[in-house]
Amino acid sequence: MSINRIIQFLKEIRRRYIAGTSYRTNPYIQDGWAQEQAELKKRPRRTEIINYLLDSLNRETEYLEIGVRNPGDNFNHIRATRKYSVDPGLEYDNPEIDFKLTSDEFFAKLRSEALSGAPSKFDVVFIDGLHLADQAFRDIVNSLDFLKDDGFVVMHDCNPPSEFYARETYGFHLSPAGHVWNGTTWKAYCKARLELQVKAHCIDSDWGVGILQISAEKKSFPNLNPFYEFHVLAQHRRELLNLVSFEEFKQQLLSLHR
Ligand SMILES: C[S@@+](CC[C@H](N)C(=O)[O-])C[C@H]1O[C@@H](n2cnc3c(N)ncnc32)[C@H](O)[C@@H]1O
């Protein structure tokens, strides 16, 4: 190896060392790691919340999950009488998926009655497919169309800790959020809360578990975030998401049944 090649090689090692150190010591990156650790410690997780809602109905139940990935993470642990899974298999090849379709394809077929083996209404629909606002909002509207009157639409990833978790591009992992992606689901949840005839709570756990219930009357809220900007969400999470603890949510649900 020539002396020039050796010098170039050592320079490259130094450059990579500096890049790695400045990445690790960057305050945004360190904040991102701390935020992830804090979120992962919160309880309950989505599975427990969904099972609580199913149990609260106190009858045979039909459960639909949109976006399943590895069923061992959630789907297999759900306690419903009958369960249905929808996933085009983009991230995980699961041969046991009931409907290997996108959610749009699934609901179109359900609407045209071209789908055998699915019920006409569900007790709980869990939306956890494509995490972009326009898709998530369509999933909400479609799910409400096929929800029993006293059922629940549950949404994952409604409370991203920072703008990096709420990025639009899943594939960019060199941010403080690393590979974790809440996407822009929060915008769809907020839009539904503002525009649709639903009651909405977001449990402050497991990246924000949104719960929508069909409501007899439309409550109107001031639109505090007309441009759906992340910094406004960050300042007004409680009001914009109706962010509550699981205990607070359970108390509200119980008070309805009293
Ligand atoms: C975050 S994972 C689901 C995680 C799972 N629900 C859980 O609780 O562990 C997202 C899944 O959505 C699926 N997906 C992506 N686009 C979709 C679409 N348009 N319709 C339905 N599912 C979609 C992906 O294939 C992926 O498996």
Short mmCIF file of C-alpha atoms and ligand atoms in Angstrom, two decimals:
data_model
loop_
_atom_site.label_atom_id
_atom_site.label_comp_id
_atom_site.label_asym_id
_atom_site.label_seq_id
_atom_site.Cartn_x
_atom_site.Cartn_y
_atom_site.Cartn_z
CA MET A 1 0.00 0.00 0.00
CA SER A 2 1.41 3.42 -0.91
CA ILE A 3 1.89 6.09 1.77
CA ASN A 4 -0.86 8.14 0.09
CA ARG A 5 -3.36 5.27 0.35
CA ILE A 6 -2.50 4.85 4.06
CA ILE A 7 -3.03 8.58 4.71
CA GLN A 8 -6.40 8.48 2.90
CA PHE A 9 -7.42 5.41 4.91
CA LEU A 10 -6.53 7.09 8.25
CA LYS A 11 -8.36 10.27 7.23
CA GLU A 12 -11.47 8.22 6.45
CA ILE A 13 -11.33 6.55 9.88
CA ARG A 14 -11.00 9.97 11.54
CA ARG A 15 -13.91 11.35 9.49
CA ARG A 16 -16.14 8.42 10.46
CA TYR A 17 -15.12 8.72 14.12
CA ILE A 18 -16.01 12.44 14.16
CA ALA A 19 -19.32 11.79 12.37
CA GLY A 20 -20.20 8.98 14.81
CA THR A 21 -19.26 11.01 17.88
CA SER A 22 -21.15 14.09 16.75
CA TYR A 23 -24.20 11.87 16.04
CA ARG A 24 -24.08 10.19 19.46
CA THR A 25 -23.50 13.43 21.38
CA ASN A 26 -26.01 15.52 19.43
CA PRO A 27 -28.68 16.80 21.89
CA TYR A 28 -31.53 15.99 19.47
CA ILE A 29 -30.32 12.39 19.14
CA GLN A 30 -29.90 12.04 22.90
CA ASP A 31 -33.37 13.54 23.46
CA GLY A 32 -34.79 11.07 20.94
CA TRP A 33 -33.27 8.12 22.80
CA ALA A 34 -34.60 9.43 26.13
CA GLN A 35 -38.08 9.95 24.64
CA GLU A 36 -38.14 6.42 23.28
CA GLN A 37 -37.10 4.93 26.63
CA ALA A 38 -39.76 7.01 28.44
CA GLU A 39 -42.49 5.91 26.02
CA LEU A 40 -41.52 2.24 26.22
CA LYS A 41 -41.86 2.33 30.01
CA LYS A 42 -45.47 3.54 29.87
CA ARG A 43 -48.29 1.11 30.56
CA PRO A 44 -50.75 -0.24 29.56
CA ARG A 45 -49.84 -1.21 26.04
CA ARG A 46 -52.27 -1.30 23.11
CA THR A 47 -53.13 -5.00 23.58
CA GLU A 48 -54.36 -4.49 27.15
CA ILE A 49 -56.40 -1.44 26.14
CA ILE A 50 -58.06 -3.28 23.24
CA ASN A 51 -58.84 -6.30 25.42
CA TYR A 52 -60.35 -4.00 28.05
CA LEU A 53 -62.64 -2.45 25.43
CA LEU A 54 -63.68 -5.86 24.11
CA ASP A 55 -64.38 -7.12 27.64
CA SER A 56 -66.38 -3.98 28.44
CA LEU A 57 -68.91 -4.95 25.76
CA ASN A 58 -69.73 -8.10 27.67
CA ARG A 59 -70.89 -10.15 24.68
CA GLU A 60 -69.53 -12.12 21.73
CA THR A 61 -67.24 -9.80 19.81
CA GLU A 62 -65.91 -9.31 16.28
CA TYR A 63 -62.43 -7.74 16.07
CA LEU A 64 -60.75 -6.31 12.98
CA GLU A 65 -57.07 -5.35 12.83
CA ILE A 66 -55.84 -3.23 9.92
CA GLY A 67 -52.07 -3.58 9.64
CA VAL A 68 -50.89 -6.63 11.57
CA ARG A 69 -47.19 -7.23 10.74
CA ASN A 70 -46.03 -9.87 13.24
CA PRO A 71 -49.24 -11.25 14.82
CA GLY A 72 -47.23 -12.26 17.90
CA ASP A 73 -46.87 -8.57 18.79
CA ASN A 74 -50.59 -7.90 19.23
CA PHE A 75 -53.12 -9.82 17.11
CA ASN A 76 -52.55 -13.24 18.69
CA HIS A 77 -53.05 -11.79 22.18
CA ILE A 78 -56.42 -10.19 21.47
CA ARG A 79 -59.35 -11.88 23.21
CA ALA A 80 -62.34 -11.59 20.90
CA THR A 81 -64.84 -14.23 19.82
CA ARG A 82 -63.85 -13.82 16.18
CA LYS A 83 -60.83 -11.97 14.80
CA TYR A 84 -60.05 -10.76 11.28
CA SER A 85 -56.73 -9.49 9.96
CA VAL A 86 -56.03 -7.20 6.99
CA ASP A 87 -52.50 -6.59 5.72
CA PRO A 88 -51.00 -6.47 2.23
CA GLY A 89 -47.84 -8.07 3.65
CA LEU A 90 -45.47 -5.22 2.90
CA GLU A 91 -43.32 -5.63 6.01
CA TYR A 92 -43.89 -9.20 7.12
CA ASP A 93 -44.97 -12.23 5.16
CA ASN A 94 -47.68 -13.77 7.30
CA PRO A 95 -49.46 -16.65 5.54
CA GLU A 96 -52.22 -16.62 8.18
CA ILE A 97 -53.52 -13.16 7.28
CA ASP A 98 -57.27 -13.41 6.55
CA PHE A 99 -57.30 -10.66 3.93
CA LYS A 100 -54.03 -9.97 2.17
CA LEU A 101 -55.21 -6.60 0.91
CA THR A 102 -54.66 -2.91 1.57
CA SER A 103 -57.29 -1.41 3.85
CA ASP A 104 -58.80 0.51 0.91
CA GLU A 105 -59.16 -2.72 -1.07
CA PHE A 106 -60.61 -4.51 1.95
CA PHE A 107 -63.27 -1.88 2.66
CA ALA A 108 -64.18 -1.58 -1.03
CA LYS A 109 -64.81 -5.32 -1.15
CA LEU A 110 -66.67 -5.29 2.16
CA ARG A 111 -68.88 -2.48 0.86
CA SER A 112 -69.68 -4.29 -2.37
CA GLU A 113 -70.34 -7.49 -0.40
CA ALA A 114 -67.63 -9.21 -2.42
CA LEU A 115 -65.90 -10.56 0.65
CA SER A 116 -66.92 -13.84 2.14
CA GLY A 117 -66.08 -14.66 5.73
CA ALA A 118 -66.26 -11.12 7.15
CA PRO A 119 -69.11 -9.81 9.32
CA SER A 120 -71.07 -6.70 8.34
CA LYS A 121 -70.20 -4.83 11.58
CA PHE A 122 -67.33 -5.00 14.06
CA ASP A 123 -67.16 -4.35 17.80
CA VAL A 124 -63.57 -3.07 17.74
CA VAL A 125 -61.48 -2.01 14.75
CA PHE A 126 -57.79 -1.44 15.41
CA ILE A 127 -56.22 0.88 12.80
CA ASP A 128 -52.48 0.36 12.53
CA GLY A 129 -51.80 0.17 8.79
CA LEU A 130 -50.13 2.88 6.72
CA HIS A 131 -49.21 5.72 9.10
CA LEU A 132 -49.91 8.64 6.77
CA ALA A 133 -52.71 11.06 7.60
CA ASP A 134 -54.81 10.76 4.45
CA GLN A 135 -54.75 6.95 4.59
CA ALA A 136 -55.38 6.84 8.34
CA PHE A 137 -58.31 9.27 7.97
CA ARG A 138 -59.84 7.08 5.22
CA ASP A 139 -59.35 4.08 7.51
CA ILE A 140 -61.25 5.92 10.27
CA VAL A 141 -64.16 6.89 8.03
CA ASN A 142 -64.40 3.37 6.60
CA SER A 143 -64.10 1.74 10.03
CA LEU A 144 -66.89 3.92 11.46
CA ASP A 145 -69.12 2.78 8.58
CA PHE A 146 -68.65 -0.82 9.68
CA LEU A 147 -68.67 -0.28 13.44
CA LYS A 148 -71.50 -1.33 15.76
CA ASP A 149 -73.16 1.69 17.43
CA ASP A 150 -71.47 1.06 20.77
CA GLY A 151 -68.17 -0.20 19.30
CA PHE A 152 -64.70 1.33 19.37
CA VAL A 153 -62.21 2.40 16.73
CA VAL A 154 -58.73 2.20 18.21
CA MET A 155 -55.70 3.86 16.61
CA HIS A 156 -52.04 3.34 17.35
CA ASP A 157 -49.35 6.08 17.21
CA CYS A 158 -51.52 9.14 17.87
CA ASN A 159 -49.08 10.89 20.26
CA PRO A 160 -45.62 11.19 18.66
CA PRO A 161 -43.06 12.54 21.18
CA SER A 162 -41.27 14.73 18.63
CA GLU A 163 -41.42 15.84 15.01
CA PHE A 164 -38.88 13.15 14.12
CA TYR A 165 -41.27 10.35 15.14
CA ALA A 166 -43.97 12.21 13.19
CA ARG A 167 -41.93 12.35 9.97
CA GLU A 168 -43.64 11.48 6.71
CA THR A 169 -40.88 9.24 5.36
CA TYR A 170 -40.64 5.92 7.20
CA GLY A 171 -37.41 4.89 5.52
CA PHE A 172 -35.23 7.72 6.89
CA HIS A 173 -33.68 6.29 10.05
CA LEU A 174 -30.83 8.74 10.70
CA SER A 175 -33.02 11.00 12.83
CA PRO A 176 -33.43 11.11 16.63
CA ALA A 177 -36.36 8.68 16.21
CA GLY A 178 -34.17 6.01 14.60
CA HIS A 179 -36.45 3.37 13.04
CA VAL A 180 -39.48 4.22 15.22
CA TRP A 181 -42.28 5.70 13.13
CA ASN A 182 -45.53 7.21 14.36
CA GLY A 183 -45.96 9.01 11.04
CA THR A 184 -48.76 11.53 10.63
CA THR A 185 -51.53 9.38 12.11
CA TRP A 186 -52.02 12.08 14.78
CA LYS A 187 -53.35 14.46 12.12
CA ALA A 188 -56.00 11.96 11.05
CA TYR A 189 -57.03 11.45 14.68
CA CYS A 190 -57.27 15.24 15.27
CA LYS A 191 -59.21 15.77 12.03
CA ALA A 192 -61.67 13.01 12.99
CA ARG A 193 -62.11 14.56 16.44
CA LEU A 194 -62.86 17.92 14.86
CA GLU A 195 -64.97 16.91 11.88
CA LEU A 196 -66.70 13.59 12.55
CA GLN A 197 -69.50 12.72 14.91
CA VAL A 198 -67.28 10.91 17.38
CA LYS A 199 -66.13 11.09 20.96
CA ALA A 200 -62.33 10.82 21.07
CA HIS A 201 -59.81 10.06 23.81
CA CYS A 202 -56.12 9.41 23.43
CA ILE A 203 -54.51 7.23 26.10
CA ASP A 204 -51.09 8.57 27.04
CA SER A 205 -49.27 5.26 26.62
CA ASP A 206 -47.70 3.10 23.88
CA TRP A 207 -47.15 6.10 21.53
CA GLY A 208 -50.72 7.34 21.99
CA VAL A 209 -53.66 4.96 21.69
CA GLY A 210 -56.60 6.86 20.19
CA ILE A 211 -60.12 5.64 20.94
CA LEU A 212 -63.08 6.84 18.89
CA GLN A 213 -66.71 6.13 19.74
CA ILE A 214 -69.74 7.02 17.65
CA SER A 215 -71.48 9.92 19.37
CA ALA A 216 -75.14 10.93 19.28
CA GLU A 217 -74.28 14.60 18.98
CA LYS A 218 -71.41 16.48 17.37
CA LYS A 219 -69.33 18.41 19.91
CA SER A 220 -67.52 21.36 18.40
CA PHE A 221 -64.03 22.39 19.42
CA PRO A 222 -62.02 25.47 18.46
CA ASN A 223 -59.54 24.50 15.77
CA LEU A 224 -56.32 25.31 17.60
CA ASN A 225 -54.10 23.83 14.91
CA PRO A 226 -55.57 24.62 11.47
CA PHE A 227 -52.28 23.86 9.69
CA TYR A 228 -51.65 20.63 11.64
CA GLU A 229 -48.20 21.81 12.70
CA PHE A 230 -46.18 19.64 15.02
CA HIS A 231 -45.01 22.45 17.31
CA VAL A 232 -48.65 23.37 18.04
CA LEU A 233 -49.42 19.73 18.90
CA ALA A 234 -46.38 19.65 21.19
CA GLN A 235 -47.63 22.71 23.10
CA HIS A 236 -51.28 21.65 23.38
CA ARG A 237 -51.28 17.85 23.48
CA ARG A 238 -53.87 17.57 26.23
CA GLU A 239 -56.44 19.75 24.48
CA LEU A 240 -55.74 18.70 20.89
CA LEU A 241 -55.68 14.96 21.51
CA ASN A 242 -57.89 14.86 24.62
CA LEU A 243 -54.91 13.08 26.14
CA VAL A 244 -55.89 11.10 29.23
CA SER A 245 -54.50 8.34 31.40
CA PHE A 246 -56.02 4.87 31.03
CA GLU A 247 -57.53 5.26 34.53
CA GLU A 248 -59.23 8.52 33.51
CA PHE A 249 -60.60 6.89 30.37
CA LYS A 250 -61.95 3.92 32.33
CA GLN A 251 -63.71 6.25 34.79
CA GLN A 252 -65.41 8.06 31.90
CA LEU A 253 -66.47 4.80 30.30
CA LEU A 254 -67.84 3.49 33.62
CA SER A 255 -69.76 6.70 34.25
CA LEU A 256 -71.58 6.19 30.93
CA HIS A 257 -72.73 2.73 32.01
CA ARG A 258 -73.97 3.88 35.45
C1 LIG B 1 -47.02 -0.93 12.45
S1 LIG B 1 -47.31 -2.40 11.57
C2 LIG B 1 -48.65 -3.13 12.43
C3 LIG B 1 -48.33 -3.54 13.85
C4 LIG B 1 -49.38 -4.33 14.61
N1 LIG B 1 -50.72 -3.81 14.44
C5 LIG B 1 -49.06 -4.40 16.07
O1 LIG B 1 -49.86 -3.90 16.90
O2 LIG B 1 -48.01 -4.94 16.42
C6 LIG B 1 -48.00 -1.79 10.11
C7 LIG B 1 -48.52 -2.82 9.13
O3 LIG B 1 -49.37 -2.14 8.23
C8 LIG B 1 -49.28 -2.77 6.99
N2 LIG B 1 -49.76 -1.84 5.97
C9 LIG B 1 -49.04 -0.95 5.24
N3 LIG B 1 -49.85 -0.32 4.37
C10 LIG B 1 -51.10 -0.80 4.57
C11 LIG B 1 -52.38 -0.54 3.98
N4 LIG B 1 -52.53 0.37 3.02
N5 LIG B 1 -53.45 -1.24 4.44
C12 LIG B 1 -53.30 -2.15 5.44
N6 LIG B 1 -52.12 -2.44 6.02
C13 LIG B 1 -51.05 -1.77 5.60
C14 LIG B 1 -47.83 -3.14 6.83
O4 LIG B 1 -47.69 -4.23 5.92
C15 LIG B 1 -47.46 -3.51 8.28
O5 LIG B 1 -47.53 -4.90 8.47
#
